[in-house]
Every structure is written in structure tokens, then in C-alpha cells.
Amino acid sequence: RTIGDRIGEAKASGNLGNTLKILGQFDEAVVCCQRHLDISQEQGDKVGEARALYNIGNVYHAKGKHLSWNTAQDPGYLPQEVKDTLQKASEYYERNLSLVKELGDRAAQGRAYGNLGNTHYLLGNFSEAIAFHKERLAIAKEFGDKAAERRAYSNLGNAHIFLGRFDISAEYYKKTLQLSRQLKDQAVEAQACYSLGNTCTLLQDYEKAIEYHLRHLVIAQELGDR
């Protein structure tokens, strides 16, 4: 501010916002991220504007998740305050998405799709969540980003469960399992086995369910995860 560096001030405000978000000070975080947005728009800095929109989406997303932890209900059954907060998150992600499309930034589009999928999932809009996660998956494959691909499969599995499409969920969870083994991520492998165990139970394939739950148990013991 002293040297009149507006872009620098915008970036610093954005960083402050992100830090306050991590500290759980969501309302202060929004103020800082909004300053980042305002200055970026004033300076015609499209990249900064896109980043600020994404960051504000993240603050509302984090706030919505934080508020919903106290309610411990299935996605979709949320108090009005939580719904409004998540709705705001998805509005900012949408604005971010249209801007990064304009900028031709595919990686940023992938991130926006993933977060839109997650917010719509929490809101109980499972069909919309699936559409966004499929877009996320396509971009992850484009970039050869195995970790993002794995997350997308997992999220697609979760959303199909709530639509009662257990067989489709099982297919996505199997892909999650495959990739977690490729990535040598045992905690995620255990998680995938757990999801598959539950899905097989819903499909009344109890033998397979037992197999997956035993695998989950073995990994949990190996990791010393009580």
C-alpha cells in the first residue's frame, strides 16, 4: 500500500484470506478475498480475478463443511444456513469456471469442476454432482493426474450410492481401488475396500463384502489405525 502496488496489495489480501480460512475465521477471510477480487477487477487482472473467485468459493465451501459437521446428517438434509453457505460457494465456483474457460486454463477448470461436484454433493444435488465429477475425471485423465482421477472415481461412487445405483458405485470404487494400489496409497486403498464392502452389502453380495472388509481390517492393522 505504501508504494502504491495495487496488484501486490491484491495478492497479499488473497494470501491473508486463505490463511484466515485455515484458521476458521471465515467472515474475515471473505473480506480479504473480496478485496483481492475488487482490486483484480479494478486492475483488469483476469488471472487474479479468477484466483480470487476460486478462493472465495473455497472459504464458503470450508465454512459450509464446518457448519455441517455439527449436524452430522446425510448430504442434502442440511440446515438453511449451511445450504445458503454452500450455495454461495457453488456460485463463486461457477463464476471462476466461466472465467478460466475464457482464459483457456484447463487445469483450473478441473479444480473448479471437482469443487462444484463436492458442493453439489453436500447439497444433495447428486445428478449435478455426477456431471461435474465426470468433467473433473476427463480433465484429470487429460493431464495424467492419477491422484485427481482417483478422487473423481471415489466421488462418483459416493454420488451414485445416493441415487441407489449400487452396481455403478461398485464399478467406480473398483477403479478407485486399482488407482490407490498404483499410487501405493494404503490409507486410500483401505478406504476403497471399506466403500466396496458396504456397496457389496447393499448389493447383497455378502461373500465379496466380507472379502473387502477383511482387506480393510488388515490394512488398518498394518497402519496401526485404531
XYZ file of C-alpha atoms in Angstrom:
226
model
C 0.000 0.000 0.000
C 2.823 2.402 0.937
C 4.404 2.076 -2.511
C 1.033 2.027 -4.282
C 1.476 -1.509 -5.646
C -2.182 -2.462 -6.201
C -1.509 -5.935 -7.653
C 0.803 -6.667 -4.698
C -1.891 -5.498 -2.289
C -4.422 -7.747 -4.040
C -2.159 -10.801 -3.761
C -1.366 -10.090 -0.109
C -5.091 -9.752 0.639
C -5.736 -13.095 -1.073
C -2.994 -14.783 0.966
C -4.427 -13.305 4.161
C -7.857 -14.615 3.189
C -6.539 -18.125 2.605
C -4.697 -18.095 5.932
C -7.764 -16.853 7.834
C -9.797 -19.614 6.164
C -7.394 -22.244 7.531
C -7.754 -20.620 10.987
C -11.529 -20.973 10.679
C -12.102 -17.197 10.645
C -14.391 -17.407 7.643
C -16.072 -13.992 7.728
C -12.745 -12.136 7.949
C -11.403 -14.413 5.202
C -14.245 -13.407 2.869
C -13.463 -9.708 3.421
C -9.800 -10.213 2.450
C -10.603 -12.401 -0.566
C -13.223 -9.864 -1.688
C -10.526 -7.140 -1.589
C -8.350 -9.387 -3.775
C -11.296 -9.681 -6.184
C -12.120 -5.952 -6.207
C -8.542 -4.845 -6.874
C -8.041 -7.508 -9.572
C -11.180 -6.319 -11.355
C -10.141 -2.684 -10.987
C -6.707 -3.518 -12.485
C -8.181 -5.675 -15.271
C -6.163 -8.632 -13.940
C -8.205 -11.605 -15.182
C -5.913 -14.250 -13.683
C -6.061 -12.558 -10.276
C -9.832 -12.216 -10.582
C -10.199 -15.943 -11.352
C -7.984 -16.831 -8.395
C -9.968 -14.571 -6.065
C -13.306 -16.071 -7.177
C -11.913 -19.561 -6.569
C -10.608 -18.555 -3.126
C -13.959 -17.052 -2.075
C -15.637 -20.276 -3.216
C -13.178 -22.202 -1.041
C -13.939 -20.045 2.007
C -17.705 -20.616 1.706
C -17.097 -24.319 0.982
C -14.947 -24.668 4.120
C -17.462 -22.683 6.180
C -20.328 -24.865 4.915
C -18.437 -28.057 5.770
C -17.515 -26.651 9.180
C -21.151 -25.775 9.937
C -22.427 -29.139 8.690
C -20.071 -31.124 10.968
C -22.291 -30.110 13.869
C -25.381 -31.568 12.163
C -23.906 -34.993 11.204
C -26.612 -35.764 8.663
C -26.620 -37.273 5.199
C -25.869 -34.927 2.290
C -28.942 -32.953 1.274
C -30.504 -32.785 4.766
C -28.954 -29.528 5.866
C -29.989 -26.527 7.958
C -30.806 -23.439 5.869
C -27.637 -21.572 6.932
C -25.458 -24.433 5.677
C -27.397 -24.651 2.401
C -27.048 -20.904 1.803
C -23.312 -21.044 2.502
C -22.725 -23.977 0.131
C -24.937 -22.307 -2.471
C -22.668 -19.240 -2.297
C -19.604 -21.480 -2.706
C -21.041 -23.017 -5.860
C -21.939 -19.576 -7.269
C -18.332 -18.407 -6.878
C -17.000 -21.655 -8.370
C -19.349 -21.156 -11.352
C -18.028 -17.623 -11.871
C -14.473 -18.921 -11.568
C -15.223 -21.686 -14.074
C -16.577 -19.359 -16.741
C -13.542 -17.077 -16.342
C -10.930 -19.869 -16.523
C -12.732 -21.230 -19.599
C -12.328 -17.776 -21.152
C -8.621 -17.874 -20.165
C -8.281 -21.417 -21.564
C -6.803 -22.730 -18.294
C -7.706 -26.433 -18.319
C -6.038 -27.291 -15.004
C -8.041 -24.571 -13.218
C -11.216 -25.829 -14.920
C -10.505 -29.263 -13.458
C -10.244 -27.826 -9.953
C -13.467 -25.843 -10.368
C -15.368 -28.906 -11.649
C -14.141 -31.003 -8.721
C -15.209 -28.419 -6.153
C -18.565 -27.861 -7.856
C -19.089 -31.623 -7.671
C -18.278 -31.622 -3.959
C -20.558 -28.691 -3.088
C -23.486 -30.108 -5.078
C -22.932 -33.484 -3.390
C -23.215 -31.848 0.047
C -26.333 -30.003 -1.121
C -27.869 -33.338 -2.127
C -27.878 -32.489 -5.867
C -26.420 -35.866 -6.800
C -27.097 -35.783 -10.548
C -25.395 -32.381 -10.846
C -22.512 -33.642 -8.695
C -22.055 -36.601 -11.057
C -21.993 -34.347 -14.128
C -19.294 -32.136 -12.556
C -17.186 -35.064 -11.346
C -17.280 -36.605 -14.831
C -15.867 -33.360 -16.219
C -13.242 -33.440 -13.460
C -12.364 -37.012 -14.389
C -11.928 -36.171 -18.081
C -9.512 -33.317 -17.299
C -7.577 -35.438 -14.778
C -7.086 -38.087 -17.485
C -6.047 -35.389 -19.958
C -3.270 -34.309 -17.571
C -2.371 -37.841 -16.466
C -3.149 -36.692 -12.910
C -3.693 -40.059 -11.224
C -4.445 -38.639 -7.777
C -7.198 -36.372 -9.143
C -8.528 -39.246 -11.246
C -8.671 -41.413 -8.126
C -10.575 -38.714 -6.210
C -13.052 -38.311 -9.078
C -13.791 -42.076 -9.147
C -14.313 -42.056 -5.402
C -16.654 -39.049 -5.572
C -18.605 -40.601 -8.470
C -19.017 -43.772 -6.422
C -20.334 -41.805 -3.440
C -22.863 -39.843 -5.505
C -24.258 -42.937 -7.252
C -24.878 -44.570 -3.852
C -27.377 -41.832 -3.003
C -29.172 -42.382 -6.320
C -29.491 -46.080 -5.444
C -27.215 -47.139 -8.333
C -25.099 -49.508 -6.263
C -23.738 -51.522 -9.194
C -22.379 -48.344 -10.851
C -20.911 -47.249 -7.491
C -19.124 -50.578 -7.165
C -17.508 -50.097 -10.597
C -16.233 -46.641 -9.629
C -14.952 -47.875 -6.267
C -13.084 -50.709 -8.030
C -11.342 -48.108 -10.188
C -10.543 -46.133 -7.018
C -9.042 -49.291 -5.520
C -6.952 -50.006 -8.635
C -5.538 -46.481 -8.686
C -4.849 -46.389 -4.940
C -2.732 -49.523 -5.407
C -0.939 -47.936 -8.376
C -0.285 -44.849 -6.245
C 0.811 -47.098 -3.351
C -1.516 -45.189 -1.005
C -2.559 -47.719 1.635
C -4.892 -45.432 3.561
C -6.881 -44.719 0.396
C -6.791 -48.415 -0.521
C -8.343 -49.232 2.874
C -10.996 -46.553 2.311
C -11.851 -48.012 -1.095
C -12.140 -51.517 0.400
C -14.461 -50.123 3.078
C -16.679 -48.458 0.449
C -16.698 -51.620 -1.662
C -17.589 -53.724 1.373
C -20.579 -51.522 2.127
C -21.656 -51.413 -1.525
C -21.445 -55.203 -1.847
C -23.617 -55.461 1.271
C -26.201 -53.205 -0.412
C -25.954 -55.452 -3.496
C -26.438 -58.470 -1.173
C -23.135 -59.994 -2.331
C -22.089 -60.896 1.216
C -19.089 -63.092 0.326
C -17.444 -60.222 -1.570
C -18.411 -57.766 1.186
C -16.584 -59.905 3.763
C -13.523 -60.084 1.496
C -13.330 -56.302 1.175
C -13.978 -55.640 4.866
C -11.239 -58.120 5.829
C -8.839 -56.344 3.473
C -9.812 -53.040 5.095
C -9.165 -54.548 8.524
C -5.739 -55.919 7.552
C -4.579 -52.537 6.180
C -5.961 -50.688 9.226
C -3.964 -53.047 11.458
C -0.826 -52.641 9.320
C -1.135 -48.850 9.575
C -1.835 -49.063 13.319
C -5.018 -47.060 12.696
C -7.154 -47.759 15.767
